[in-house]
Structure formats: structure tokens, C-alpha cells
CSV table of C-alpha atoms and ligand atoms in Angstrom, one decimal:
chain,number,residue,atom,x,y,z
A,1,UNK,CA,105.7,94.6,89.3
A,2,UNK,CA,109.3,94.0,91.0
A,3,UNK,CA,110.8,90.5,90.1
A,4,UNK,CA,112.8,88.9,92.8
A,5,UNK,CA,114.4,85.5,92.3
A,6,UNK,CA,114.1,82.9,95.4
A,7,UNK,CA,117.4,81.1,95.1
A,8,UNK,CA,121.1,80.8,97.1
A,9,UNK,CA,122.3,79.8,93.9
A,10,UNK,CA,125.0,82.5,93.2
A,11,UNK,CA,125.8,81.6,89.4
A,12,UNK,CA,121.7,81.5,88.7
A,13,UNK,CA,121.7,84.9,90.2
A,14,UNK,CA,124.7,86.4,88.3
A,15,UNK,CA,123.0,85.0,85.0
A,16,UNK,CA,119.4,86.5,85.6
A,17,UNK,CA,121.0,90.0,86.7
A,18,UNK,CA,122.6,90.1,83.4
A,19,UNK,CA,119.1,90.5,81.9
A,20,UNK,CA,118.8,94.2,83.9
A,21,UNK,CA,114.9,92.7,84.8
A,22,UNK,CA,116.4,91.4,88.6
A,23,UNK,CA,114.9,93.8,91.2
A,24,UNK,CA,115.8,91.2,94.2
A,25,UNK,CA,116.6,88.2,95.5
A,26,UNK,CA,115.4,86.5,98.5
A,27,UNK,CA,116.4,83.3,100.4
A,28,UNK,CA,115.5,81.6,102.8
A,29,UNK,CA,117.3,78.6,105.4
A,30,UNK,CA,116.0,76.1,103.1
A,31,UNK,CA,117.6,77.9,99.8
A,32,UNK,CA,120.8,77.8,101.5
A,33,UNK,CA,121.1,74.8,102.6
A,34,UNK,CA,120.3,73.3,98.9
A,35,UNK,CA,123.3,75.5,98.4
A,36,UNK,CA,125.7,73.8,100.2
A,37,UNK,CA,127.5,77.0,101.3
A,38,UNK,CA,128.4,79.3,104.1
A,39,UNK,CA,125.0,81.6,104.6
A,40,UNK,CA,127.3,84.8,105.4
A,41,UNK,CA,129.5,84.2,102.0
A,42,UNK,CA,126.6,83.5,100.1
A,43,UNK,CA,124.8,86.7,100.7
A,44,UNK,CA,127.9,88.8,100.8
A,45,UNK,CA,128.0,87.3,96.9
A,46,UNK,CA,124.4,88.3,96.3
A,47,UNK,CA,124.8,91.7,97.4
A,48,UNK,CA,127.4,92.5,95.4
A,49,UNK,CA,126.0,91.3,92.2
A,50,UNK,CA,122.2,92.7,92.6
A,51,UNK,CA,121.4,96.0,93.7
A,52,UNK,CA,118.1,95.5,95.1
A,53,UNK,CA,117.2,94.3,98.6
A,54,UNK,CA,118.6,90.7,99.2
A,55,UNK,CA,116.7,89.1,102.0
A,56,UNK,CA,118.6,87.0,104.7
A,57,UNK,CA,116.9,84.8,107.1
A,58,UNK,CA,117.2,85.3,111.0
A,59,UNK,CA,117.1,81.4,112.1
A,60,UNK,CA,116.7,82.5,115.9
A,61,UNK,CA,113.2,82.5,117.5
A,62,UNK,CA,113.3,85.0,120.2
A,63,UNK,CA,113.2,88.5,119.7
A,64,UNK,CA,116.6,89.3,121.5
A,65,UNK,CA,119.1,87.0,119.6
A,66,UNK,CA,116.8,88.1,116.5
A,67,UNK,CA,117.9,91.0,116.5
A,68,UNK,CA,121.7,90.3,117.6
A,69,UNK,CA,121.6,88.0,114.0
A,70,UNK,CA,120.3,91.2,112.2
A,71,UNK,CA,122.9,93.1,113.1
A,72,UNK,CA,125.3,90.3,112.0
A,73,UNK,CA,123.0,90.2,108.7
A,74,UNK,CA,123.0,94.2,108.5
A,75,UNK,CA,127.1,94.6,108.3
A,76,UNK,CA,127.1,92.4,105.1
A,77,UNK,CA,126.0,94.8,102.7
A,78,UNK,CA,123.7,98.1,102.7
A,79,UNK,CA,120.7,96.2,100.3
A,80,UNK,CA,120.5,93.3,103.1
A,81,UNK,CA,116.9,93.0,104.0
A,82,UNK,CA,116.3,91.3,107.3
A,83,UNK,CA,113.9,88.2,106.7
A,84,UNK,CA,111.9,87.5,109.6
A,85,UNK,CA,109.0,85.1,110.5
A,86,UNK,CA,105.6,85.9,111.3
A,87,UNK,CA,105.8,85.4,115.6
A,88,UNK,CA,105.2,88.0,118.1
A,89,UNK,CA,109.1,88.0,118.7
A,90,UNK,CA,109.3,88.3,115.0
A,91,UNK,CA,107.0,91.0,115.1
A,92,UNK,CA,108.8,92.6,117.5
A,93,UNK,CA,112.2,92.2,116.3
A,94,UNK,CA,110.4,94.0,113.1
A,95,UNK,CA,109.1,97.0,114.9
A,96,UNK,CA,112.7,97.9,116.3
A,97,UNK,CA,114.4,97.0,112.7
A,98,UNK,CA,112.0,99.2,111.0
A,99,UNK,CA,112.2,102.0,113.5
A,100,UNK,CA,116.2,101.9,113.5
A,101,UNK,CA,116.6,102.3,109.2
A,102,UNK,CA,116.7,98.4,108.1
A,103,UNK,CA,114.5,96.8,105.8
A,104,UNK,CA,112.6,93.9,106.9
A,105,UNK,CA,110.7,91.4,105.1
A,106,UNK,CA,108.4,89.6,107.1
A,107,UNK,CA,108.1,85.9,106.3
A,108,UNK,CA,105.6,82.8,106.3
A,109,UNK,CA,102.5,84.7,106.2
A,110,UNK,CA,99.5,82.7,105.7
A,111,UNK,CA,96.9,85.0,107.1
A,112,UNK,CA,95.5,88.5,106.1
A,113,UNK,CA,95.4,89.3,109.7
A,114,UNK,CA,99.3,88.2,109.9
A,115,UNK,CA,100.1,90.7,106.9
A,116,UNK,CA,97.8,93.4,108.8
A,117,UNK,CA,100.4,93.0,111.5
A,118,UNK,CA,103.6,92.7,109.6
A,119,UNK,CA,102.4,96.4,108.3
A,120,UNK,CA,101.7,97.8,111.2
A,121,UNK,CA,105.0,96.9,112.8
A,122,UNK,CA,106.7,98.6,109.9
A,123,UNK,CA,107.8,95.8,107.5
A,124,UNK,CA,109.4,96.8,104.1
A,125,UNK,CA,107.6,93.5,102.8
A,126,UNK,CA,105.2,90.7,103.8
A,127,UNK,CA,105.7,87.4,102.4
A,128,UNK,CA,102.5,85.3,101.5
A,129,UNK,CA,103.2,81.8,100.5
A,130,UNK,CA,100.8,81.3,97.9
A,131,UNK,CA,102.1,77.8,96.4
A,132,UNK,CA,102.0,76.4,100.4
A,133,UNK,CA,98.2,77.3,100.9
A,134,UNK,CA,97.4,75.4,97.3
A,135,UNK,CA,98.9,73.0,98.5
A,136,UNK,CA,96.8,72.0,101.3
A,137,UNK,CA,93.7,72.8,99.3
A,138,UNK,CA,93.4,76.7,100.0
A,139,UNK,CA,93.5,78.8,97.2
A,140,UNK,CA,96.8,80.8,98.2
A,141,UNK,CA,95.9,83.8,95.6
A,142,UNK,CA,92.9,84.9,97.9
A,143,UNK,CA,95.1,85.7,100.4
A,144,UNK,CA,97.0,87.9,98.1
A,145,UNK,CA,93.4,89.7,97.1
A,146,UNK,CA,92.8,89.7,100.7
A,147,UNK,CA,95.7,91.5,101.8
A,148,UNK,CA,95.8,94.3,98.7
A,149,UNK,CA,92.2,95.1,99.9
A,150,UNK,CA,93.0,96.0,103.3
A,151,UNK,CA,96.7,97.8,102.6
A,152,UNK,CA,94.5,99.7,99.9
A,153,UNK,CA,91.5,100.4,102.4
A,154,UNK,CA,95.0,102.3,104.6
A,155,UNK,CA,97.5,103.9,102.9
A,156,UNK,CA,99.1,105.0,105.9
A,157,UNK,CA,100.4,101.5,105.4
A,158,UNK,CA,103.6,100.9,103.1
A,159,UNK,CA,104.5,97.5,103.5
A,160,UNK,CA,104.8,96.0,100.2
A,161,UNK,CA,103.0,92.9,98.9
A,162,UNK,CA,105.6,90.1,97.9
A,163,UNK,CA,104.0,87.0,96.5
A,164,UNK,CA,106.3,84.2,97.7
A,165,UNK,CA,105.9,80.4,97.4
A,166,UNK,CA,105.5,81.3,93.2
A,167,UNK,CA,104.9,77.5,91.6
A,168,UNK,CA,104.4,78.5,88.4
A,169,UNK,CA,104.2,81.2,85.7
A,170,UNK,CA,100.2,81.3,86.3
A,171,UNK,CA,101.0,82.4,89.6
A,172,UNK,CA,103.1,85.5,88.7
A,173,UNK,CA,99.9,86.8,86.0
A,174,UNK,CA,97.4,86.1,88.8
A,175,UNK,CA,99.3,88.3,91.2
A,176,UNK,CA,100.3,90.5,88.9
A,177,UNK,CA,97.2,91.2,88.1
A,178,UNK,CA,96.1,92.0,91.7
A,179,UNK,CA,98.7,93.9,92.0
A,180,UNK,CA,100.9,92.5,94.4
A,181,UNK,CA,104.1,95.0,94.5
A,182,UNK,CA,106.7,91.9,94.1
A,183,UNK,CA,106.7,88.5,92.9
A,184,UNK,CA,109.7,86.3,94.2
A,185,UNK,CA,109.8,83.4,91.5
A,186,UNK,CA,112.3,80.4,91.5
A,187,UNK,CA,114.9,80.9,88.3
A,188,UNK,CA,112.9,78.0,86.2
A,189,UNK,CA,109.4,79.6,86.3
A,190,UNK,CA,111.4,83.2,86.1
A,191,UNK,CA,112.6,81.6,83.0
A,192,UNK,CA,109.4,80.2,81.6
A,193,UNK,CA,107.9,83.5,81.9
A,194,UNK,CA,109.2,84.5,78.1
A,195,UNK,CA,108.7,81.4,77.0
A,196,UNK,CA,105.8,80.7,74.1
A,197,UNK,CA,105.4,77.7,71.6
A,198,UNK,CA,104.3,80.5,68.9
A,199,UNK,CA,107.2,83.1,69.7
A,200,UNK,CA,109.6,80.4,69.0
A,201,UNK,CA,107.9,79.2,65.6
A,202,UNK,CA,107.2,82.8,64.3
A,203,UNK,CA,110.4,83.9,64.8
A,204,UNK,CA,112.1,80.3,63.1
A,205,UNK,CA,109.6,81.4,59.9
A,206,UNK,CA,110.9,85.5,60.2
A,207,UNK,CA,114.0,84.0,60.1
A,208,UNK,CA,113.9,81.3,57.4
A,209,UNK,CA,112.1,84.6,55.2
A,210,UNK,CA,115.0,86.4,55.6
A,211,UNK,CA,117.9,84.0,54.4
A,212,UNK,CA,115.6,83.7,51.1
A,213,UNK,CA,116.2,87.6,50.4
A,214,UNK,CA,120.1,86.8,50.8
A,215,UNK,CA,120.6,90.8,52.8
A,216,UNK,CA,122.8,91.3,56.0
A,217,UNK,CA,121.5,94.1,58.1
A,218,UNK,CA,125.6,94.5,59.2
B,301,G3P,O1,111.4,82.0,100.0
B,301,G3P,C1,110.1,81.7,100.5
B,301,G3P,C2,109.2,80.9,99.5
B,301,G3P,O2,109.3,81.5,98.3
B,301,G3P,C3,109.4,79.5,99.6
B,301,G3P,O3,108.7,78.8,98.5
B,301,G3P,O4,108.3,76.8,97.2
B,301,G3P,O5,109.5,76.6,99.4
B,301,G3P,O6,107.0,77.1,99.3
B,301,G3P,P1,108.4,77.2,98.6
């Protein structure tokens, strides 16, 4: 499984990318906003300290001036991937992206039929916002089971399955385990994921051990 980070926060990023596990990063309007910064610097910044794709957010609604933002978005960097939402214009804005080289991510998929789509217009990724659907009572990991069963029932179809809206580190295991291709987590839950009450006191007790034999391994 790929591990993106879902943040605009460039110091976060340049500290997780130091651990060689960051695949990604994605962002989104909202994300840059919290930042507090100019969208274009901030994922000029990104791009230059991940290698992976770094998905950018088109913020206009029609296909057209879509597609005029992507091109904006496209000249940043070569690992820009072109974040798009789940509308017919964004479909078609995907179709054309895809079919002219760039990678597109679509976004705010809450359906299996609306990640059916996003494939079949060519997307690089599809976006299912897991935490979103618990929060109105749905169970948002269905929809990831849903959508590996069709893209496995056609592998014609290469669109890759990246669990968004991650709440928690349950999350990540549940689609890892369905095998969702990415998981894009928020730094906090990325950093729980290593974290384990007995790791911590096993290794304190290794440690203690080993100042009673009075050795240095340098
Ligand atoms: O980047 C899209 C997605 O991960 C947003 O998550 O927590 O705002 O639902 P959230």
C-alpha cells in the first residue's frame, strides 16, 4: 500500500519525507487554506521535496476553465497530479487530462457507480471519502469493498483506489486490508500508525537490560 499524506503543511511534509515511507501528498482547497499560503507556492514547495504525485485542486466547476487551471497546475512541476471533483464537467475535464499525459485524481467520490466513472474516463486515482460517509451513519469502508470488487471484476481498468477522508489508524488496516492501492492519511494518524503502548515499554526494559551489562556496541 502507497502512503500519501493529506496536508498543505510544507514543514509536516519535509519531516515525514525524511522517513523514505512518503509515496504522496495530496491537498485539497480546504488544506490550503488552513495553510495560510499562496496555493501555487505551496505546491511548487511540495513538489520539490516528494517525488511522488502531489495532487492540486482545480477550484473551477466547468469543464473549460477546468482545464485552463490544469494547465496552470501542470507547469508547476512534472509529479503534479490534477485533483478534480466528481461532476460531468469534472469527468470530462478528466477524460481530456488522461488522454493528453497528466495524472488525475478524481475527488469526492461517495458512490461505487461515481468511481466506475472516474475509471472509465481514465483517472490515475479515485478518491473515496471514507471518514465523510461514517460520518453521516454510512459505513464509508463498504464503499471501498465496493469499488475493489468491481475494478477487480475489469482489469482493463487502472485507476487506482485512494482511501481519502482517513480518521484514524483503524481506517488505514481496514483498507489496507481490502486492498485499496493508496491511503492518504493526515500527519497525526500517519504518525500514530507506529505507535504501541507495548513497543514503547519493551524497548524501555531492552534498554534498562543493557546498561546493567555496562557494553557499548560503538
Ligand atoms: O483530501 C481529501 C480528504 O482526505 C479530506 O478529508 O477529513 O476533510 O473529510 P476530510
Amino acid at each position: 500500500m502507497k502512503f500519501f499524506v493529506d496536508t498543505a503543511d510544507v514543514a509536516e511534509i519535509a519531516d515525514l519525507a525524511a522517513t523514505g515511507l512518503l509515496d504522496g501528498v495530496t491537498t485539497n482547497p480546504s488544506l490550503i487554506a488552513k495553510s495560510g499560503r499562496k496555493f501555487l507556492d505551496v505546491i511548487a514547495e511540495i513538489c520539490a521535496l516528494v517525488p511522488g504525485p502531489v495532487s492540486a485542486e482545480v477550484t473551477a466547476t466547468d469543464t473549460a476553465t477546468m482545464l485552463k487551471e490544469a494547465a496552470v497546475l501542470r507547469k508547476i512541476a512534472a509529479n503534479v497530479a490534477i485533483k478534480l471533483p466528481l461532476t460531468w464537467d469534472g469527468l470530462k475535464a478528466c477524460k481530456a487530462l488522461s488522454d493528453d499525459g497528466a495524472t488525475v485524481n478524481v475527488t469526492l467520490c461517495f458512490s461505487a457507480n461515481q468511481a466506475l466513472l472516474a475509471a472509465k474516463a481514465g483517472a490515475a486515482y479515485v478518491s473515496p471519502f471514507i471518514g465523510r460517509l461514517d460520518d453521516q451513519g454510512q459505513d464509508g469502508m463498504e464503499l471501498i469493498q465496493e469499488i475493489k470488487d468491481i475494478y477487480d471484476n475489469y482489469p482493463d481498468l487502472e485507476t487506482e483506489i485512494l482511501a481519502a477522508s482517513i480518521r484514524h489508524p483503524i481506517h488505514v488496516m481496514q483498507a489496507a486490508l481490502i486492498g485499496a492501492d493508496v491511503a492518504t492519511v493526515p500527519p497525526a494518524v500517519l504518525r500514530q500508525l507506529v505507535k504501541h503502548p507495548l513497543t514503547d515499554k519493551g524497548l524501555e526494559a531492552f534498554l534498562a537490560d543493557w546498561k546493567k551489562t555496562g557494553q557499548s556496541i560503538l
